[in-house]
Amino acid sequence: MTLRLLSAPPSIPLFTCHASSTTAAAARPLPSPPPPLPQLSSSPPTSSTPQSPLTCALHCPHFQSCSGCTHEFNLHRPDILEDASDFFRKHGVSDFTFDTCKLWGWRCRAKLAVRGSSLDPLIGLYEEGTHNVVDIPQCKAHHPNINAAVELLRQGIAELDIEPYVEDEGTGELRYVQMAVTTHNTSLPAAERYMNGKVQVTLVWNSRNENSPSSNKLNELANFLWKNGGPKSKLHLLHSVWVNFQTSTNNIIFGNRWRHLLGERDFWEHVGGIDVSLAPSSFGQANTRAFDVLLRKLQKYVPHGASVADLYAGAGVIGLSLAATRKCRSVKCIEINKESKASFEKTIGRLPATVDSSITWHHADASREPFLWLVGSDVVVVDPPRKGLDVSLKDALQNISSMERKIFSSFESSNSVKEEKRPWVLRAKEDSVQVGRKPPPENIPQSVPQTLIYISCGWESFKEDCKSLLSSKAWHLDKAHGFNFFPGTQSIEILAVFKRGPQKKKPGKKKKKHL
């Protein structure tokens, strides 16, 4: 393949106390290897095997003060599930399913604020409605190696006198830390890879670049982490250490400048049947295992040899997994974040040699002239942010039937006009990546999607988008599945499959005539 650049929970008591700051970190020994986590079947509980609220409880000492989780009990069945089941039943889906996924230690990606003092640092999340940071050293949602790496960081802050960020004054050195766990270690049996995941640490440093007066302390902290958590240490927790430089006074965590300091540069994960490269600046799903389950379910709804448009694509994980597993004729990934391009290119390099799709990635805003990205695709996949679909894309999907009728009568003329008068389309084509023996044909009439696959992390926005799509009669709901991406919260991930046209009424059973 060639690449061408075109431009069961532990038996402990249930805690409901407020978290408090830790004692001086200098007095702490180095963190010990994390204990094994309780396991729970990912299959939904049945009526014959009811789950006790205490069996599926959070058991977290930080619950009442930390804003990360909103309920303690019934992690396997969030309250929102009843609303989801009723909604889909009313709209023609009677076989809605829900996968409970992993209930503890599921979070493989965390962004944590660093506040307090060097002797008593607070590393955690903001208390609800405030900018007061709650220290969460025993978080039950985190992969256990994230907690161990946070403890190691705490010790480094104390030993090296690193000043946590003071938000009101804009002073201090360490603002935030991002922890990301990779469980991609092919040298281990598959069953052992998750618990032996390694942590990529990104330090968000309060300076413009590596030439700031505090750069020596940054390097000392990175070396401390690597010495005590790297491959030559007893723990071997860490995959790599990165730094992001940020001086803005707003609430944006990351700046635009990233630097690799120690360890492996490339961060790999295996999801959806492919190896995926993720830069620290790229969006990555926090619940890796649940995302893999969703991808494998999604693949079943894409016909072999289909042409796919992947909108809000990020690094193209969904589109590339479909290219590999469904032998797609073509896949085009549309993403507004240019930082995702490098991860896309690296992931392509590890696709199976049998992949013979025409694959493109475009740095573009799918909400601008969205129909241009829908043309020529049999299946469109959308994975928008929590707010839901952009209005222009939703309008294009609602009016797709009328656009389909026009495309055959005026394709050539309308195509040439758009190329001349819409420069952002030309820029998207220039700033793109194309893989395959030849690009897909552009100058012949093409069809529009017959299947829409909608992945949603925002339930309320999804309901509004769904009702809008159904009201147009251009689409009907065919299948729907839920996934427990965020146990301990009222959020679920939705995978909904829409088909073109109004829903056909299922033929009823003929009544027997009585003599």
XYZ file of C-alpha atoms in Angstrom:
515
model
C 0.000 0.000 0.000
C 1.422 3.401 -0.899
C 0.922 6.667 0.933
C 0.716 9.903 -0.978
C 0.523 13.304 0.700
C -1.590 15.770 -1.102
C -1.036 18.513 1.412
C -17.028 -8.019 41.936
C -15.926 -5.052 43.983
C -13.484 -5.503 46.912
C -14.926 -6.415 50.325
C -14.425 -2.968 51.819
C -16.914 -0.720 53.608
C -18.820 1.842 51.604
C -17.362 5.300 52.082
C -19.374 8.478 51.718
C -16.901 10.954 53.222
C -15.399 14.066 51.678
C -11.917 13.756 50.213
C -9.238 15.750 51.901
C -5.774 16.711 50.807
C -3.016 14.210 51.338
C -0.191 14.433 53.808
C 3.192 15.655 52.713
C 4.224 13.597 49.732
C 7.857 13.530 50.754
C 6.970 11.150 53.565
C 5.341 8.659 51.204
C 7.093 5.548 49.903
C 7.042 4.974 46.162
C 3.681 3.621 44.964
C 3.270 -0.134 44.989
C 1.865 -2.078 42.046
C -1.920 -1.644 41.835
C -4.204 -4.380 43.217
C -6.338 -6.430 40.826
C -9.693 -4.927 39.954
C -13.044 -6.657 40.380
C -14.416 -8.157 37.195
C -17.988 -8.141 35.988
C -19.536 -9.721 32.948
C -20.170 -7.231 30.186
C -23.474 -8.891 29.353
C -26.594 -7.065 30.510
C -28.129 -8.528 33.665
C -31.205 -10.650 33.129
C -34.306 -10.930 35.241
C -33.166 -14.350 36.443
C -29.843 -12.962 37.688
C -30.641 -9.639 39.378
C -27.712 -7.475 40.457
C -27.635 -6.097 43.996
C -27.172 -2.317 44.253
C -24.273 -2.959 46.649
C -22.673 -5.474 44.296
C -22.539 -2.837 41.571
C -21.702 0.098 43.853
C -18.877 2.570 43.344
C -17.168 2.132 46.740
C -15.202 5.366 46.250
C -14.035 7.559 49.166
C -14.175 10.660 46.955
C -17.764 10.335 45.778
C -19.469 13.193 47.619
C -16.821 15.813 46.857
C -15.563 14.824 43.407
C -17.575 15.944 40.378
C -16.541 12.985 38.233
C -19.285 10.553 39.311
C -22.919 11.369 40.031
C -24.292 8.147 41.555
C -22.933 5.393 43.776
C -25.204 2.431 43.145
C -26.391 0.355 40.189
C -23.405 1.245 38.054
C -24.476 -1.462 35.624
C -27.843 0.204 34.967
C -27.872 4.030 34.985
C -31.242 5.719 35.493
C -31.151 7.186 31.990
C -31.474 3.689 30.554
C -35.238 3.575 31.129
C -35.700 6.824 29.213
C -33.577 5.471 26.362
C -35.530 2.223 26.149
C -38.860 4.071 26.073
C -37.618 6.545 23.462
C -36.436 3.891 21.037
C -39.554 1.776 21.538
C -41.730 4.760 20.623
C -39.695 5.245 17.458
C -39.873 1.697 16.180
C -36.931 -0.073 17.843
C -38.206 -2.780 20.159
C -34.895 -4.646 20.524
C -32.702 -1.907 22.049
C -29.726 -3.472 23.850
C -27.346 -2.178 26.525
C -23.818 -3.379 27.280
C -22.772 -2.793 30.904
C -19.034 -2.909 30.049
C -16.347 -2.631 32.745
C -17.598 -0.968 35.952
C -14.371 -0.121 37.815
C -10.943 0.893 36.587
C -12.338 1.616 33.137
C -10.918 5.097 32.541
C -7.732 4.946 30.466
C -7.467 8.685 29.823
C -7.696 11.447 32.439
C -7.006 15.196 32.529
C -6.356 16.354 36.097
C -5.769 19.815 37.560
C -2.726 20.393 39.788
C -3.210 22.896 42.605
C -2.328 23.276 46.308
C 1.321 23.567 47.317
C 4.545 21.709 46.595
C 4.401 20.008 49.997
C 0.706 19.209 49.750
C -0.324 19.080 46.061
C -3.920 18.474 45.050
C -4.242 16.441 41.854
C -7.779 15.821 40.697
C -11.004 17.364 39.431
C -12.853 20.546 40.252
C -15.571 20.399 42.881
C -18.953 20.859 41.208
C -19.623 24.520 40.436
C -16.239 25.748 41.704
C -12.572 25.903 40.789
C -11.585 24.158 44.005
C -9.638 21.027 43.153
C -10.568 17.786 44.910
C -7.675 15.400 45.435
C -8.662 11.923 44.152
C -5.753 9.512 44.804
C -8.083 6.496 45.138
C -10.374 7.128 42.175
C -12.291 3.924 41.356
C -12.933 4.934 37.757
C -9.259 5.344 36.874
C -7.217 2.509 35.505
C -5.146 1.573 38.598
C -1.903 2.549 36.879
C -3.190 6.108 36.474
C -3.588 6.329 40.250
C -0.085 4.912 40.722
C 1.387 7.402 38.234
C -0.430 10.284 39.961
C 1.100 9.200 43.274
C 4.543 9.142 41.672
C 3.953 12.643 40.291
C 2.883 13.838 43.736
C 6.172 12.636 45.194
C 8.155 14.320 42.446
C 6.372 17.637 43.041
C 7.273 17.520 46.746
C 10.845 16.329 46.356
C 11.744 18.861 43.637
C 9.712 21.759 45.075
C 7.548 22.101 41.957
C 5.015 24.897 42.417
C 1.436 23.973 41.434
C -0.465 26.553 39.421
C -2.206 29.407 41.245
C -5.169 30.223 39.066
C -6.059 33.653 40.473
C -2.512 34.935 40.044
C -1.418 32.992 36.962
C 1.730 31.883 38.784
C 3.237 28.481 39.498
C 4.754 25.881 37.213
C 2.588 22.768 36.789
C -0.998 23.496 35.706
C -2.467 20.134 34.658
C -1.445 16.586 33.887
C -2.893 14.232 31.292
C -2.573 10.494 31.902
C -3.265 8.081 29.032
C -2.911 4.295 29.338
C -1.927 2.057 26.449
C -2.780 -1.621 26.824
C -1.174 -2.521 23.488
C 1.591 -4.945 24.471
C 1.746 -7.912 22.128
C 4.490 -9.547 24.202
C 1.899 -10.330 26.887
C -1.061 -12.721 26.689
C -4.206 -10.840 25.710
C -5.784 -11.452 29.135
C -2.886 -9.670 30.898
C -2.513 -6.604 28.693
C -5.128 -4.386 30.298
C -3.860 -4.641 33.869
C -0.275 -4.134 32.678
C -1.024 -0.971 30.728
C 1.646 1.743 30.609
C 0.959 5.443 31.212
C 1.827 8.301 28.893
C 2.247 11.390 31.099
C 1.785 14.888 29.674
C 2.814 17.743 31.972
C 1.068 21.040 31.206
C 3.749 23.596 32.086
C 3.071 27.245 32.789
C 5.513 28.754 30.295
C 5.677 29.654 26.613
C 8.354 27.159 25.641
C 11.290 25.044 26.788
C 13.578 28.083 27.111
C 11.734 29.525 30.107
C 13.541 30.061 33.446
C 11.691 27.055 34.919
C 12.817 24.617 32.212
C 15.437 23.064 34.523
C 12.725 22.099 37.019
C 10.630 20.682 34.189
C 13.495 18.451 33.100
C 14.190 17.417 36.692
C 10.555 16.400 37.168
C 10.491 14.444 33.905
C 13.728 12.643 34.864
C 12.354 11.864 38.349
C 9.246 10.285 36.837
C 11.292 8.263 34.349
C 13.841 7.110 36.922
C 11.166 5.893 39.323
C 8.482 4.779 36.856
C 10.295 4.019 33.612
C 11.375 0.646 32.184
C 14.460 0.388 34.449
C 12.492 0.997 37.653
C 10.841 -1.604 39.859
C 7.386 -0.337 38.946
C 7.681 0.280 35.202
C 4.469 2.263 35.084
C 5.313 4.726 32.365
C 5.211 4.626 28.595
C 6.538 8.147 27.967
C 6.707 11.725 29.238
C 5.554 14.733 27.201
C 5.145 18.424 27.962
C 2.604 20.942 26.736
C 3.313 24.644 27.192
C 0.372 26.824 28.188
C 0.260 30.385 29.561
C -3.325 31.354 28.721
C -5.499 32.603 31.588
C -8.669 31.004 30.184
C -10.016 27.536 30.970
C -8.398 25.823 27.985
C -6.154 23.064 29.314
C -3.661 22.731 26.467
C -1.608 25.222 24.513
C -0.401 24.723 20.938
C 3.204 23.721 21.723
C 3.994 20.069 22.490
C 7.348 18.399 23.153
C 8.312 14.745 23.592
C 10.740 14.355 26.506
C 11.305 10.694 27.413
C 10.244 7.182 26.421
C 8.484 6.029 23.284
C 7.226 8.731 20.968
C 4.444 6.674 19.389
C 1.464 5.652 21.518
C -0.492 2.659 20.168
C -3.780 1.014 21.075
C -5.648 -1.858 19.454
C -9.361 -1.212 18.911
C -11.859 -2.217 16.261
C -9.467 -4.783 14.798
C -6.644 -2.331 13.972
C -3.622 -0.746 15.646
C -4.304 2.942 16.283
C -1.745 5.692 16.839
C -2.791 8.518 19.159
C -0.733 11.638 19.798
C -1.213 13.293 23.214
C -2.909 16.159 21.379
C -5.431 13.829 19.673
C -8.862 12.993 21.028
C -8.996 9.484 22.438
C -11.867 7.610 24.042
C -11.452 7.356 27.818
C -13.038 3.897 27.964
C -10.922 1.882 25.549
C -12.593 -1.468 26.152
C -16.110 -0.130 25.722
C -15.097 1.691 22.541
C -13.767 -1.566 21.104
C -17.105 -3.270 21.872
C -18.975 -0.443 20.130
C -16.755 -0.576 17.041
C -17.252 -4.303 16.606
C -21.011 -3.826 16.865
C -20.916 -0.945 14.371
C -19.002 -3.008 11.812
C -21.937 -5.398 11.467
C -24.076 -2.627 9.960
C -21.665 -1.717 7.155
C -21.945 -3.921 4.023
C -18.781 -5.406 2.575
C -17.398 -3.211 -0.191
C -19.362 -0.118 0.809
C -18.193 3.469 0.367
C -18.087 5.234 3.742
C -17.965 8.889 4.837
C -16.684 9.298 8.413
C -17.613 12.779 9.705
C -16.166 14.236 12.931
C -13.535 11.581 12.264
C -10.691 12.614 14.574
C -7.705 10.432 13.689
C -9.960 8.264 11.516
C -10.230 5.298 13.881
C -13.802 4.424 12.869
C -13.252 4.819 9.143
C -9.969 2.895 9.122
C -11.411 0.057 11.203
C -14.192 -0.256 8.614
C -11.691 -0.219 5.752
C -9.850 -3.127 7.382
C -12.779 -5.237 8.565
C -15.444 -4.544 5.903
C -13.183 -4.283 2.827
C -14.687 -0.919 1.947
C -14.399 0.349 -1.584
C -13.598 3.815 -0.287
C -13.399 5.646 3.031
C -13.167 9.415 3.462
C -12.522 10.885 6.919
C -13.427 14.526 7.595
C -11.960 16.251 10.675
C -11.582 19.885 11.712
C -8.613 19.331 14.066
C -5.430 19.343 11.982
C -3.472 17.728 14.856
C -5.204 14.433 14.031
C -3.531 14.155 10.645
C -0.208 12.760 11.960
C -1.987 10.030 13.943
C -4.014 9.105 10.869
C -0.868 8.712 8.766
C 0.831 6.509 11.358
C -2.248 4.307 11.757
C -2.350 3.753 7.989
C 1.148 2.322 8.173
C -0.093 -0.546 10.337
C -3.224 -1.437 8.383
C -3.267 -5.044 7.160
C -1.668 -5.527 3.747
C -4.984 -6.913 2.484
C -6.638 -3.483 2.735
C -7.203 -2.222 -0.807
C -9.534 0.698 -0.203
C -9.236 4.222 -1.494
C -8.801 6.100 1.811
C -8.657 9.870 2.276
C -8.410 12.143 5.305
C -9.432 15.799 4.916
C -8.750 18.688 7.256
C -12.121 20.348 6.840
C -15.244 21.494 8.665
C -17.989 19.039 7.736
C -20.632 21.652 8.588
C -19.601 23.765 5.580
C -21.205 22.451 2.393
C -21.825 19.084 4.110
C -23.457 17.577 1.039
C -20.078 17.594 -0.708
C -18.860 15.029 1.843
C -21.997 12.888 1.641
C -21.939 12.458 -2.136
C -20.560 9.141 -3.315
C -21.047 7.306 -0.009
C -23.297 4.354 0.755
C -22.856 4.768 4.520
C -22.216 7.912 6.546
C -20.934 7.659 10.123
C -21.254 10.673 12.441
C -19.653 10.931 15.883
C -20.325 14.560 16.883
C -19.419 16.242 20.187
C -21.905 16.289 23.044
C -23.878 19.190 21.527
C -24.921 16.994 18.597
C -24.969 17.562 14.850
C -24.184 20.929 13.335
C -27.370 22.538 12.000
C -26.160 22.600 8.388
C -25.273 18.898 8.430
C -28.618 18.033 9.988
C -30.390 20.049 7.304
C -28.455 18.236 4.577
C -29.437 14.850 6.015
C -33.080 15.916 6.316
C -33.160 17.056 2.692
C -31.085 14.267 1.262
C -33.917 12.856 -0.856
C -34.398 16.080 -2.825
C -30.646 16.467 -3.224
C -30.425 12.949 -4.592
C -32.914 13.785 -7.332
C -30.928 16.860 -8.339
C -27.552 15.194 -8.407
C -28.149 13.210 -11.580
C -29.493 16.161 -13.566
C -26.951 18.820 -12.631
C -23.937 17.051 -11.190
C -21.293 18.308 -13.608
C -22.330 21.960 -13.673
C -22.941 22.258 -9.935
C -19.647 20.501 -9.216
C -17.639 22.934 -11.336
C -19.323 25.952 -9.756
C -18.599 24.727 -6.247
C -14.951 24.120 -7.101
C -14.582 27.719 -8.326
C -16.574 29.592 -5.688
C -15.854 27.651 -2.497
C -12.140 27.962 -1.684
C -12.424 26.022 1.595
C -13.288 22.928 -0.457
C -10.089 23.340 -2.457
C -8.078 23.852 0.731
C -9.574 20.666 2.204
C -8.461 18.723 -0.863
C -4.966 20.180 -0.652
C -4.571 19.533 3.069
C -5.430 15.858 2.865
C -3.975 12.389 2.811
C -4.823 9.803 0.190
C -4.061 6.087 0.279
C -4.722 3.499 -2.413
C -3.858 2.666 -5.963
C -6.136 5.298 -7.432
C -8.486 7.989 -6.141
C -12.240 7.475 -6.343
C -13.878 8.850 -9.511
C -15.016 12.446 -9.174
C -16.592 13.365 -12.486
C -19.470 10.924 -12.697
C -22.889 11.096 -11.022
C -22.757 9.500 -7.608
C -25.274 8.268 -5.083
C -25.906 9.490 -1.554
C -25.928 7.470 1.704
C -28.612 4.884 2.270
C -27.442 4.196 5.853
C -26.646 6.697 8.604
C -24.805 5.467 11.715
C -24.948 7.955 14.582
C -22.643 7.609 17.605
C -23.637 9.904 20.459
C -22.242 10.781 23.886
C -24.976 13.382 24.528
C -28.349 11.767 25.106
C -30.487 14.924 25.110
C -28.925 16.320 21.927
C -29.232 12.928 20.255
C -32.968 12.793 20.988
C -33.466 16.198 19.354
C -31.372 15.253 16.327
C -33.159 11.923 16.016
C -36.624 13.493 16.090
C -35.555 16.035 13.467
C -34.252 13.337 11.133
C -37.358 11.208 11.554
C -39.728 14.145 11.033
C -38.292 14.682 7.560
C -39.411 11.171 6.514
C -36.021 10.825 4.818
C -34.847 8.382 7.485
C -36.209 5.807 9.898
C -34.614 4.165 12.919
C -33.576 0.581 12.267
C -31.420 -0.426 15.255
C -30.149 1.102 18.503
C -27.652 0.010 21.142
C -26.371 1.564 24.357
C -22.947 1.240 25.969
C -21.889 2.019 29.528
C -18.927 4.230 28.598
C -19.012 6.196 31.874
C -20.130 4.051 34.846
C -21.010 6.193 37.854
C -22.551 8.916 35.678
C -25.849 9.504 33.923
C -24.183 9.346 30.508
C -24.397 6.469 28.065
C -23.005 6.088 24.573
C -25.541 5.441 21.829
C -25.069 3.647 18.529
C -28.112 4.259 16.316
C -28.595 2.974 12.775
C -30.893 4.898 10.424
C -32.087 3.695 7.022
C -33.437 5.782 4.174
C -37.144 6.386 3.809
C -40.089 6.039 6.187
C -40.315 2.953 8.338
C -42.179 0.106 6.745
C -44.955 -1.373 8.782
C -44.313 -4.937 9.743
C -47.003 -7.282 8.438
C -49.309 -8.435 11.205
C -50.259 -12.005 11.808
C -53.352 -13.117 9.975
C -56.214 -13.897 12.281
C -57.609 -17.383 12.036
C -61.174 -17.610 10.929
C -63.415 -19.468 13.324
C -66.120 -21.613 11.869
